[in-house]
Amino acid sequence: MDQTEAWSAEAFEARLRALGGCYHIHHPFQVMMHRGQCTREQIRAWVANRYYYQVSIPIKDAAILSNCPDRDVRRHWVQRILDHDGHGGEGNEGGGIEAWIRLGEAVGLAREEIVSERLVLPGVRFAVDAYINFARRSTWQEAAASSLTELFAPTIHQSRLDHWPQHYPWIEAEGYAYFRRRLTEAPRDVVNGLRITLAHFNTRALQERALEILRFKLDVLWSMLDAMTLAHCDVQIAGWGRYTPMAGAPVTS
Ligand SMILES: O=C(O)c1cc(C(=O)O)c2c(n1)C(=O)C(=O)c1cc(C(=O)O)[nH]c1-2
């Protein structure tokens, strides 16, 4: 087959979906959470760090809107901001960010501890900021394609709803509302994001570019968990012993 010929829409979509093999559902930290092997402290650390992703999503989406001259696209895309920030309508009073704070409280964090972001690790901040900056500097179509990790998100949200209550009975049930709401929001976002991506990336070179963008975004999510693993799991480093984040160089004398 001609290496420069565009893939059909179906073949292109299949390649995008195949990158699900690199989704953070396969990261050791995520696997540990899924199997019920996390301590309360590790779950709390994950929720507190992921808060930074949650509050950054609407900023990222506002960056996409600011680069998009197409009124129809903006009208759809703005819904994502309202999903997270809230619009006061029924079931969406505080939006996803408020629901995430409630999840934090359900796992034993204080609201102030979450919103102060003082538990957010540098590596998590850098990874999330890379995503925001990508959206600021790219075309709106490229930035839209970078949201397509959401293709794989309903599976991960559903698995938390299915397994966490048995594994972590100490988590208050109201905390799960965030995952439940994403089960309907994410598939709707994906239909829209896929439509834009399949229409815009219509040459082989552009399709390859879209795959590269999706890999970048998968790396953002993976790097966040790498940072959390280093800081909150018992990672031993030869010659250093247990890794302690931000502890500086070991005293070797
Ligand atoms: O819990 C997760 O594993 C997960 C992953 C992702 C993702 O794949 O980017 C998102 C979310 N959750 C999520 O809740 C969410 O609102 C969201 C928005 C976006 C995006 O890129 O615009 N990704 C995700």
Coordinates of N, CA and C and ligand atoms in Angstrom, one line a residue, residues 23-25 30 46 50 53-54 57-58 60-61 64 77 80 83-84 96 100 131 143-154 156-157 160 178-179 182 185-186 189 217-218 221 225, ligand 1:
Y23 N -2.9 3.7 27.4 CA -3.7 4.5 28.3 C -3.2 4.3 29.8
H24 N -3.5 5.3 30.6 CA -3.0 5.2 32.0 C -3.7 4.2 32.8
I25 N -4.7 3.5 32.2 CA -5.4 2.4 32.9 C -4.4 1.3 33.1
Q30 N -2.2 3.0 38.7 CA -3.7 2.8 38.4 C -4.1 1.3 38.6
W46 N -3.6 10.6 45.2 CA -4.1 10.6 43.8 C -5.2 11.6 43.6
R50 N -4.8 14.8 41.2 CA -5.7 14.9 40.0 C -6.5 16.1 40.1
Y53 N -5.4 18.5 37.5 CA -5.9 18.2 36.2 C -7.3 18.7 36.0
Q54 N -8.2 18.5 37.0 CA -9.6 18.8 36.9 C -9.7 20.3 36.8
I57 N -8.6 21.6 33.2 CA -9.4 21.2 32.0 C -10.2 22.4 31.4
P58 N -10.9 23.1 32.2 CA -11.7 24.3 31.6 C -10.7 25.4 31.1
K60 N -7.8 24.8 29.7 CA -7.4 24.2 28.4 C -8.5 24.3 27.4
D61 N -9.8 24.1 27.8 CA -10.9 24.2 26.8 C -11.1 25.7 26.4
I64 N -8.7 26.5 23.7 CA -9.2 25.9 22.4 C -10.2 26.9 21.8
W77 N -18.3 23.2 22.1 CA -17.2 23.0 22.9 C -17.3 23.7 24.3
R80 N -18.2 21.9 27.5 CA -17.1 21.2 28.4 C -16.7 22.1 29.6
D83 N -19.5 21.9 32.0 CA -19.5 20.6 32.8 C -18.6 20.7 34.0
H84 N -17.5 21.3 33.9 CA -16.5 21.3 35.0 C -16.7 22.4 35.9
G96 N -18.2 19.6 37.6 CA -17.3 18.5 37.9 C -16.3 18.9 38.9
W100 N -15.5 16.8 42.2 CA -14.1 16.3 42.5 C -13.7 16.6 43.9
Y131 N 0.0 20.2 28.9 CA -1.3 20.0 28.2 C -2.0 21.3 27.9
A143 N -5.6 20.7 19.1 CA -6.0 20.7 20.5 C -7.2 19.8 20.8
A144 N -8.1 19.9 19.8 CA -9.3 19.0 20.0 C -8.9 17.5 19.9
A145 N -8.0 17.2 19.0 CA -7.5 15.8 18.9 C -6.9 15.4 20.2
S146 N -6.2 16.3 20.9 CA -5.5 15.9 22.1 C -6.5 15.5 23.2
S147 N -7.7 15.8 23.1 CA -8.7 15.4 24.1 C -9.2 14.0 23.9
L148 N -8.7 13.3 22.8 CA -9.3 12.0 22.5 C -8.9 10.9 23.4
T149 N -8.0 11.2 24.4 CA -7.8 10.1 25.4 C -9.2 9.8 26.1
E150 N -10.1 10.7 26.0 CA -11.4 10.5 26.5 C -12.2 9.3 25.9
L151 N -11.6 8.8 24.7 CA -12.2 7.6 24.1 C -12.1 6.5 25.1
F152 N -11.0 6.5 25.9 CA -10.7 5.4 26.8 C -11.2 5.6 28.2
A153 N -11.7 6.8 28.5 CA -12.0 7.2 29.9 C -13.2 6.5 30.5
P154 N -14.4 6.3 29.7 CA -15.5 5.7 30.4 C -15.2 4.3 31.0
I156 N -12.4 3.4 32.4 CA -11.7 3.6 33.7 C -12.7 4.1 34.8
H157 N -13.6 5.0 34.4 CA -14.5 5.5 35.4 C -15.5 4.3 35.8
R160 N -13.8 2.0 38.3 CA -13.8 2.5 39.7 C -15.1 2.3 40.3
Y178 N -18.7 12.0 40.8 CA -17.9 12.5 39.7 C -17.8 11.5 38.6
F179 N -17.4 10.2 39.0 CA -17.2 9.2 38.0 C -18.5 8.9 37.2
R182 N -19.2 11.5 34.5 CA -18.4 11.4 33.3 C -18.8 10.3 32.4
E185 N -21.0 12.3 30.1 CA -20.3 13.5 29.5 C -19.2 13.1 28.5
A186 N -18.4 12.1 28.9 CA -17.2 11.8 28.1 C -17.6 11.2 26.7
D189 N -18.6 14.0 24.5 CA -17.4 14.8 24.1 C -16.6 14.1 23.0
K217 N -0.6 13.2 24.5 CA -1.6 13.4 25.6 C -1.6 12.1 26.5
L218 N -1.4 10.9 25.9 CA -1.3 9.7 26.7 C -0.1 9.9 27.7
L221 N -0.8 12.0 30.8 CA -1.5 11.2 31.9 C -0.6 10.2 32.5
L225 N 1.1 10.0 36.7 CA 1.1 8.8 37.6 C 2.5 8.4 38.0
Ligands
LIG1 O1 -10.1 9.7 35.4 C1 -9.5 9.6 34.3 O2 -8.8 8.6 34.1 C2 -9.7 10.6 33.3 C3 -9.0 10.7 32.1 C4 -9.2 11.7 31.2 C5 -8.5 11.6 30.0 O3 -8.4 10.5 29.4 O4 -7.9 12.6 29.5 C6 -10.2 12.7 31.5 C7 -10.9 12.5 32.7 N1 -10.7 11.5 33.6 C8 -11.9 13.5 33.1 O5 -12.6 13.2 34.1 C9 -12.2 14.6 32.3 O6 -13.1 15.4 32.6 C10 -11.4 14.8 31.1 C11 -11.4 15.8 30.2 C12 -10.4 15.5 29.4 C13 -9.8 16.3 28.2 O7 -8.8 16.0 27.8 O8 -10.5 17.3 27.8 N2 -9.8 14.4 29.7 C14 -10.4 13.9 30.8

